[in-house]
């Protein structure tokens, strides 16, 4: 194959599925797996049909190939699992721009926020500065991510304003809770950390070192391989808690509850809402 012919047709066998593209497409990004493969520095092993075998996932590769073709696609339309694999393959194929696109979108909220509020309340989520706060006439507001059921997920927030009333709640909930009716942390279908270090819901506890005042940082890690939720306070692990195994309620979401307009939290860039 003439590596200098950008119009040359290239056949790739990715995980048993054949893809046909051009040399110019594969070389559209510099310093990648493909630019190195076709640099002439390596002996390429061709199969009998003339294709090059790559032992990666073919479903994920169609995103890779279309990105190299110049197509734009909505990151939020990709499932959480596929996105995790896409991120890994973007690193495998060394496509830095795709890596950055995924990382940037995670900061914007790969885990979609669905706002479930009590009557006469609202919640404001600002993508620009990553803040979450109640509206000016709010009594209470809740936000949760989409529900998760596999992998490992981490979110970290900083308390940027608080009325000191002890009503900020940070935790997880499953589909057994109705955030329009139930107080988060008040049922067996949720777990909430309150200022003062009080933990309520399916697991009770008290960690007095967790003050949760302005500038304090709270981290949560959901690890479905261990079936655990771990809380961190200002970078220090506080507790790991086993998730209860409820029939038909094995999906969990991160949630944040704020009281009145003076409560505000900020998602910490590069750490918040990451799934890996």
Coordinates of C-alpha atoms in Angstrom, one line a residue, residues 124-232:
X124 CA -30.7 26.6 39.1
X125 CA -27.8 24.8 37.5
X126 CA -25.2 27.0 35.8
X127 CA -23.0 25.3 33.2
X128 CA -20.8 28.3 33.1
X129 CA -19.5 28.2 36.6
X130 CA -20.8 24.7 37.5
X131 CA -22.9 26.0 40.4
X132 CA -26.2 24.6 41.8
X133 CA -28.4 26.8 43.9
X134 CA -32.1 27.3 44.7
X135 CA -34.1 29.9 42.9
X136 CA -34.7 33.3 44.5
X137 CA -38.2 32.3 45.8
X138 CA -37.4 28.7 46.6
X139 CA -38.0 26.8 49.8
X140 CA -36.3 23.6 48.7
X141 CA -34.7 22.1 45.6
X142 CA -33.3 18.8 44.6
X143 CA -31.1 17.7 41.7
X144 CA -30.0 14.2 40.8
X145 CA -27.9 12.7 38.1
X146 CA -29.1 10.0 35.8
X147 CA -29.4 6.5 37.3
X148 CA -26.3 4.3 37.2
X149 CA -25.9 0.5 37.6
X150 CA -22.3 -0.4 36.7
X151 CA -18.7 0.8 36.7
X152 CA -17.2 3.4 39.0
X153 CA -18.3 7.0 39.3
X154 CA -17.0 9.9 41.2
X155 CA -18.3 13.4 41.9
X156 CA -16.9 16.2 44.1
X157 CA -18.5 19.4 45.2
X158 CA -17.4 22.5 47.1
X159 CA -19.8 24.3 49.4
X160 CA -19.7 27.9 48.2
X161 CA -22.5 29.4 50.2
X162 CA -24.6 28.2 53.1
X163 CA -27.0 29.7 55.5
X164 CA -25.7 27.5 58.3
X165 CA -29.1 25.9 58.7
X166 CA -27.9 22.3 58.2
X167 CA -30.2 21.6 55.3
X168 CA -27.7 20.9 52.5
X169 CA -27.9 17.2 51.7
X170 CA -25.5 15.3 49.5
X171 CA -25.9 11.6 48.7
X172 CA -27.4 8.9 46.5
X173 CA -30.9 7.7 45.8
X174 CA -32.5 4.9 43.9
X175 CA -35.8 4.7 41.9
X176 CA -37.7 3.8 45.0
X177 CA -37.6 7.5 46.1
X178 CA -39.8 10.3 44.8
X179 CA -37.9 13.5 45.3
X180 CA -41.1 15.4 44.8
X181 CA -42.5 13.9 48.0
X182 CA -39.8 12.2 50.0
X183 CA -37.1 14.0 52.0
X184 CA -33.8 12.6 50.7
X185 CA -32.2 10.6 53.4
X186 CA -35.5 9.9 55.1
X187 CA -36.2 6.6 53.4
X188 CA -34.4 3.3 52.9
X189 CA -34.1 4.2 49.2
X190 CA -31.6 7.0 49.8
X191 CA -28.6 8.1 51.8
X192 CA -27.8 11.7 52.7
X193 CA -24.9 13.5 54.4
X194 CA -25.9 16.6 56.4
X195 CA -23.8 19.4 57.8
X196 CA -22.4 18.3 61.1
X197 CA -21.5 14.9 59.7
X198 CA -24.9 13.3 60.2
X199 CA -25.6 10.4 57.8
X200 CA -29.2 9.3 57.4
X201 CA -31.1 6.9 55.2
X202 CA -30.4 3.2 54.7
X203 CA -27.2 3.7 56.8
X204 CA -27.0 5.9 59.9
X205 CA -23.8 7.4 61.2
X206 CA -22.2 10.5 62.7
X207 CA -18.9 11.9 61.6
X208 CA -18.5 15.2 63.6
X209 CA -15.3 16.2 61.8
X210 CA -17.5 16.8 58.6
X211 CA -18.7 20.3 59.3
X212 CA -19.8 21.1 55.7
X213 CA -19.3 24.8 55.9
X214 CA -18.2 27.2 53.1
X215 CA -15.1 26.0 51.2
X216 CA -15.4 22.4 52.5
X217 CA -15.2 19.8 49.8
X218 CA -17.3 16.6 49.7
X219 CA -16.5 13.7 47.4
X220 CA -18.6 10.6 46.6
X221 CA -17.5 7.5 44.8
X222 CA -20.0 4.8 43.6
X223 CA -18.2 1.6 42.9
X224 CA -20.5 -1.1 41.6
X225 CA -17.8 -3.7 41.5
X226 CA -17.6 -3.5 45.3
X227 CA -21.3 -2.4 45.7
X228 CA -20.1 0.5 47.8
X229 CA -20.4 4.2 48.3
X230 CA -17.4 6.0 49.7
X231 CA -17.6 9.6 51.2
X232 CA -14.6 11.9 51.2

